[in-house]
Coordinates of C-alpha atoms and ligand atoms in Angstrom, one line a residue:
M227 CA -77.4 170.4 -106.2
T228 CA -74.3 168.5 -107.2
Q229 CA -74.4 167.5 -110.9
T230 CA -73.5 164.0 -112.2
A231 CA -71.3 163.3 -115.2
L232 CA -70.9 160.0 -117.0
I233 CA -67.6 159.7 -118.9
T234 CA -66.8 156.7 -121.2
G235 CA -63.2 155.8 -121.8
A236 CA -62.4 157.2 -118.4
S237 CA -59.5 154.9 -117.7
S238 CA -56.9 156.7 -119.8
G239 CA -55.9 159.5 -122.2
I240 CA -58.5 162.2 -122.9
G241 CA -61.2 160.6 -120.8
Y242 CA -58.9 160.4 -117.8
E243 CA -58.1 164.1 -118.2
M244 CA -61.8 164.9 -118.4
V245 CA -62.3 163.0 -115.2
Q246 CA -59.7 165.3 -113.5
L247 CA -61.3 168.4 -114.9
L248 CA -64.8 167.5 -113.8
A249 CA -63.6 166.3 -110.4
A250 CA -62.0 169.6 -109.8
E251 CA -65.3 171.3 -110.5
G252 CA -67.1 169.1 -107.9
Y253 CA -69.1 166.8 -110.2
N254 CA -70.3 163.4 -109.1
L255 CA -68.7 161.0 -111.6
I256 CA -69.7 157.7 -113.3
L257 CA -66.7 156.2 -114.9
V258 CA -67.0 153.6 -117.7
A259 CA -64.3 151.6 -119.4
R260 CA -63.2 147.9 -119.5
N261 CA -60.2 148.1 -117.1
H262 CA -61.8 147.7 -113.7
V263 CA -58.5 148.0 -111.8
K264 CA -57.6 151.3 -113.4
L265 CA -61.1 152.7 -112.8
Q266 CA -60.9 151.6 -109.1
E267 CA -57.4 153.3 -108.9
I268 CA -58.9 156.5 -110.3
K269 CA -61.8 156.3 -107.9
A270 CA -59.4 155.9 -105.0
S271 CA -57.4 158.9 -106.1
L272 CA -60.6 161.1 -105.8
P273 CA -61.6 160.6 -102.1
N274 CA -63.6 163.8 -102.0
Q275 CA -65.8 162.9 -104.9
Q276 CA -68.8 160.6 -105.3
V277 CA -67.4 158.2 -107.9
V278 CA -69.2 155.2 -109.4
V279 CA -67.2 152.8 -111.5
I280 CA -68.9 150.7 -114.2
A281 CA -66.5 148.2 -115.9
Q282 CA -68.1 147.4 -119.2
D283 CA -66.9 146.6 -122.7
L284 CA -69.0 149.0 -124.8
S285 CA -68.3 147.2 -128.0
L286 CA -70.6 144.4 -127.0
P287 CA -74.1 144.6 -128.3
G288 CA -76.5 145.7 -125.5
A289 CA -73.7 147.1 -123.4
S290 CA -75.0 150.7 -123.4
K291 CA -78.4 149.6 -122.1
L292 CA -76.6 147.7 -119.3
V293 CA -74.8 150.9 -118.4
Y294 CA -78.0 152.9 -118.5
D295 CA -79.9 150.3 -116.3
K296 CA -77.0 150.2 -113.8
V297 CA -77.1 154.0 -113.5
A298 CA -80.9 153.9 -113.0
E299 CA -80.6 151.1 -110.5
L300 CA -78.1 153.3 -108.5
G301 CA -80.7 156.0 -108.4
L302 CA -78.4 158.4 -110.3
T303 CA -79.4 160.9 -113.0
V304 CA -76.9 162.1 -115.6
D305 CA -76.5 165.8 -116.3
V306 CA -73.4 165.6 -118.4
L307 CA -72.6 162.7 -120.8
I308 CA -69.1 162.5 -122.3
N309 CA -69.0 159.9 -125.1
N310 CA -65.2 159.5 -125.3
A311 CA -64.4 155.8 -125.6
G312 CA -63.1 154.9 -129.0
F313 CA -60.3 153.3 -130.8
G314 CA -58.7 153.1 -134.3
R315 CA -56.5 150.8 -136.2
V316 CA -54.0 151.5 -139.0
G317 CA -53.9 149.2 -142.0
A318 CA -55.4 148.6 -145.4
F319 CA -59.1 147.7 -145.1
H320 CA -58.5 144.0 -146.0
A321 CA -55.3 143.7 -143.9
L322 CA -57.4 144.4 -140.8
T323 CA -59.8 141.7 -139.5
L324 CA -63.5 142.2 -140.0
Q325 CA -64.0 141.5 -136.3
E326 CA -61.8 144.4 -135.2
Q327 CA -63.4 146.8 -137.7
M328 CA -67.0 145.8 -136.6
Q329 CA -65.9 146.3 -133.0
M330 CA -64.7 149.8 -133.9
I331 CA -68.1 150.5 -135.4
Q332 CA -69.9 149.1 -132.4
L333 CA -67.8 151.2 -130.0
N334 CA -67.2 154.4 -131.9
I335 CA -70.7 154.6 -133.5
A336 CA -73.3 152.3 -132.0
A337 CA -72.5 152.6 -128.3
L338 CA -72.1 156.4 -128.6
T339 CA -75.5 156.6 -130.4
E340 CA -77.2 154.3 -127.9
L341 CA -75.8 156.1 -124.8
T342 CA -76.8 159.5 -126.3
Y343 CA -80.3 158.2 -127.1
L344 CA -80.8 156.7 -123.6
F345 CA -79.4 159.5 -121.5
L346 CA -80.6 162.5 -123.6
P347 CA -84.2 162.7 -122.1
D348 CA -82.6 163.3 -118.6
I349 CA -80.0 165.7 -120.0
K350 CA -82.8 167.7 -121.7
K351 CA -84.9 167.8 -118.5
R352 CA -81.9 169.1 -116.6
Q353 CA -80.6 171.4 -119.3
G354 CA -77.4 169.4 -119.2
M355 CA -74.5 168.8 -121.6
L356 CA -73.4 166.3 -124.2
L357 CA -69.8 166.0 -125.5
N358 CA -69.0 163.5 -128.2
V359 CA -65.4 162.9 -129.0
A360 CA -65.0 162.8 -132.8
S361 CA -61.6 163.7 -134.4
T362 CA -60.0 165.7 -137.2
A363 CA -60.4 162.3 -139.0
A364 CA -64.1 163.3 -139.3
F365 CA -63.4 165.9 -142.0
Q366 CA -62.2 163.6 -144.9
P367 CA -62.0 160.0 -145.7
G368 CA -58.9 158.2 -144.4
P369 CA -57.2 155.6 -146.5
F370 CA -55.4 153.0 -144.3
M371 CA -57.6 154.0 -141.4
A372 CA -60.8 153.8 -143.5
V373 CA -63.3 152.6 -140.9
Y374 CA -61.9 154.8 -138.1
F375 CA -62.2 157.9 -140.2
A376 CA -65.7 157.0 -141.4
S377 CA -66.7 156.3 -137.8
K378 CA -65.6 159.8 -136.7
A379 CA -67.4 161.4 -139.7
F380 CA -70.5 159.8 -138.3
V381 CA -69.9 161.2 -134.8
L382 CA -69.3 164.7 -136.1
S383 CA -72.4 164.6 -138.3
L384 CA -74.6 163.2 -135.6
T385 CA -73.4 165.7 -133.0
E386 CA -73.8 168.7 -135.2
A387 CA -77.3 167.6 -136.1
L388 CA -78.2 167.1 -132.5
A389 CA -76.7 170.5 -131.6
E390 CA -79.1 172.1 -134.1
E391 CA -82.1 170.0 -132.9
L392 CA -81.5 171.1 -129.4
A393 CA -80.6 174.7 -130.1
G394 CA -82.6 177.0 -127.7
T395 CA -83.4 174.2 -125.2
G396 CA -80.5 175.1 -122.9
V397 CA -78.8 171.8 -123.6
H398 CA -75.1 172.2 -124.7
V399 CA -73.9 169.8 -127.4
T400 CA -70.3 169.7 -128.6
A401 CA -68.2 167.6 -130.9
L402 CA -64.6 167.6 -129.8
C403 CA -62.2 167.0 -132.8
P404 CA -58.7 166.4 -131.6
G405 CA -55.8 165.8 -133.9
P406 CA -53.1 163.3 -133.0
T407 CA -52.9 163.4 -129.2
H408 CA -50.4 161.7 -126.8
T409 CA -52.5 158.9 -125.2
N410 CA -52.7 155.1 -125.6
F411 CA -54.5 155.6 -128.9
G412 CA -51.4 155.5 -131.0
K413 CA -50.3 152.2 -129.5
V414 CA -53.8 150.6 -129.7
A415 CA -54.1 151.8 -133.3
H416 CA -50.6 150.6 -134.3
A417 CA -50.2 154.2 -135.4
E418 CA -46.8 154.9 -133.8
N419 CA -44.9 154.5 -137.1
I420 CA -47.1 156.6 -139.3
K421 CA -46.3 160.2 -140.1
M422 CA -49.6 161.5 -138.7
F423 CA -48.4 160.7 -135.2
A424 CA -45.0 162.4 -135.6
R425 CA -46.3 165.3 -133.5
T426 CA -49.0 165.0 -130.9
M427 CA -50.8 167.3 -128.5
D428 CA -51.0 166.8 -124.8
A429 CA -54.2 165.0 -123.6
A430 CA -54.8 167.4 -120.7
V431 CA -54.7 170.3 -123.1
V432 CA -57.1 168.6 -125.5
A433 CA -59.5 167.7 -122.7
K434 CA -59.5 171.2 -121.3
K435 CA -60.3 172.7 -124.7
G436 CA -63.2 170.2 -125.1
W437 CA -64.6 170.8 -121.6
T438 CA -64.3 174.6 -122.0
A439 CA -66.0 174.5 -125.4
L440 CA -68.8 172.3 -124.0
K441 CA -69.5 174.7 -121.1
S442 CA -69.5 177.7 -123.5
G443 CA -71.9 176.0 -125.9
K444 CA -69.5 175.8 -128.8
Q445 CA -70.7 173.1 -131.3
V446 CA -67.4 172.0 -132.8
M447 CA -64.0 172.2 -131.1
I448 CA -61.0 171.4 -133.3
T449 CA -57.9 171.4 -131.1
G450 CA -54.7 173.1 -132.3
A451 CA -54.2 175.7 -134.9
W452 CA -52.7 173.3 -137.5
N453 CA -55.5 170.9 -137.1
R454 CA -58.0 173.7 -137.7
V455 CA -56.1 174.7 -140.9
G456 CA -56.2 171.0 -142.0
A457 CA -60.0 170.7 -141.3
F458 CA -60.6 173.9 -143.1
A459 CA -58.5 172.8 -146.1
A460 CA -60.3 169.5 -146.2
K461 CA -63.6 171.4 -146.7
L462 CA -62.2 173.6 -149.5
L463 CA -60.2 171.0 -151.4
P464 CA -61.8 168.5 -153.8
S465 CA -62.3 165.3 -152.0
I466 CA -59.8 163.4 -154.1
V467 CA -57.0 165.8 -153.2
A468 CA -57.8 165.6 -149.5
V469 CA -57.9 161.8 -149.6
K470 CA -54.5 161.6 -151.3
A471 CA -53.1 164.0 -148.8
V472 CA -54.3 161.9 -145.9
R473 CA -52.8 158.8 -147.5
T474 CA -49.3 160.3 -147.2
V475 CA -49.6 160.5 -143.5
T476 CA -51.6 157.3 -142.6
R477 CA -49.6 154.8 -144.8
V478 CA -47.2 152.6 -143.0
K479 CA -43.9 152.3 -144.8
K480 CA -44.1 148.6 -145.7
E481 CA -47.9 148.6 -146.3
Q482 CA -49.2 145.9 -148.5
Ligands
LIG512 N1 -55.3 160.2 -129.3 C1 -55.6 160.7 -130.5 O1 -54.7 160.9 -131.3 C2 -57.0 161.0 -130.8 C3 -57.3 161.9 -131.9 C4 -58.6 162.1 -132.2 C5 -59.6 161.5 -131.5 N2 -59.3 160.7 -130.5 C6 -60.5 160.0 -129.8 O2 -60.4 160.3 -128.5 C7 -61.1 159.3 -127.7 C8 -60.3 158.9 -126.5 O3 -59.1 158.2 -127.0 P1 -57.7 158.5 -126.3 O4 -56.8 159.1 -127.4 O5 -57.8 159.0 -125.0 O6 -57.2 157.0 -126.3 P2 -56.9 155.9 -125.1 O7 -55.9 156.5 -124.2 O8 -56.6 154.6 -125.8 O9 -58.3 155.9 -124.4 C9 -59.4 155.2 -124.9 C10 -60.4 154.9 -123.7 O10 -61.5 154.2 -124.3 C11 -61.7 153.0 -123.5 N3 -62.1 151.9 -124.3 C12 -61.5 151.4 -125.4 N4 -62.2 150.3 -125.8 C13 -63.3 150.2 -125.0 C14 -64.4 149.4 -125.0 N5 -64.6 148.4 -125.9 N6 -65.4 149.6 -124.1 C15 -65.3 150.6 -123.2 N7 -64.2 151.4 -123.1 C16 -63.3 151.3 -124.1 C17 -60.3 152.7 -122.9 O11 -60.4 152.0 -121.7 P3 -60.2 150.5 -121.4 O12 -59.1 150.0 -122.3 O13 -60.1 150.4 -120.0 O14 -61.5 149.9 -121.9 C18 -59.8 154.1 -122.6 O15 -60.3 154.6 -121.4 C19 -61.4 158.2 -128.7 O16 -62.7 158.3 -129.1 C20 -60.5 158.5 -129.9 O17 -61.0 158.0 -131.1 C21 -58.1 160.4 -130.2

């Protein structure tokens, strides 16, 4: 029977590349993001696939339940959940608005947690798969991207814990931890001028590594050799050293 995958943040970047990978493997797809036009274009580009589009701002309270109810109403059952939607913002904590940082928490943490909670019973029944997109930001605090780094630490922690809870059940759970990747993320985060984004990986390569890791049951996938070295170093170094090192690559030149 054809399996169904729900991908959040499907309209661009890593999520878009995930869509291409799963479409190539014949999955029925449920695509979630805000940009309805882009989602419809993606659907139109996949004429051989059963594609359902749900245009939804996941940073709004209650949005995940709306998505879940819509999927149920359509009579669909999710085998694979890819929680990919997320955004960051560069700037000192008080230079950013409270609203945008709360929105980040709502999207990166709350929506991801709610969608996981709501869809996991079906995924368990069907021995399906859960991929949460964290980041190398998860491995240490991130001055000048404080809330973003903290949000990704949450995603990694939650995902590793769930992977252990579900060990032996046949459900695959993976945290994908990309480093800087060439997508809209840099523009949305105003990160184009920071050192951290001087070199980026290709989104298609990152998505492929995440998808392959999920299928093989790998719990954490850090993309790129240097990113793996960085994550390893962050575990070994005293926290204060790691935080100072991050500061050198996240600080905008004229930061307040
Ligand atoms: N690029 C990097 O350097 C990098 C590194 C590590 C981790 N990541 C993580 O990778 C994931 C994907 O990001 P990306 O790099 O592919 O960036 P991207 O190209 O900006 O894609 C973000 C996706 O999330 C969707 N999205 C944003 N806000 C949303 C909202 N409020 N409700 C629903 N959907 C929303 C966007 O679609 P709409 O605008 O249509 O809503 C888009 O499809 C994120 O979780 C990000 O934190 C990225």
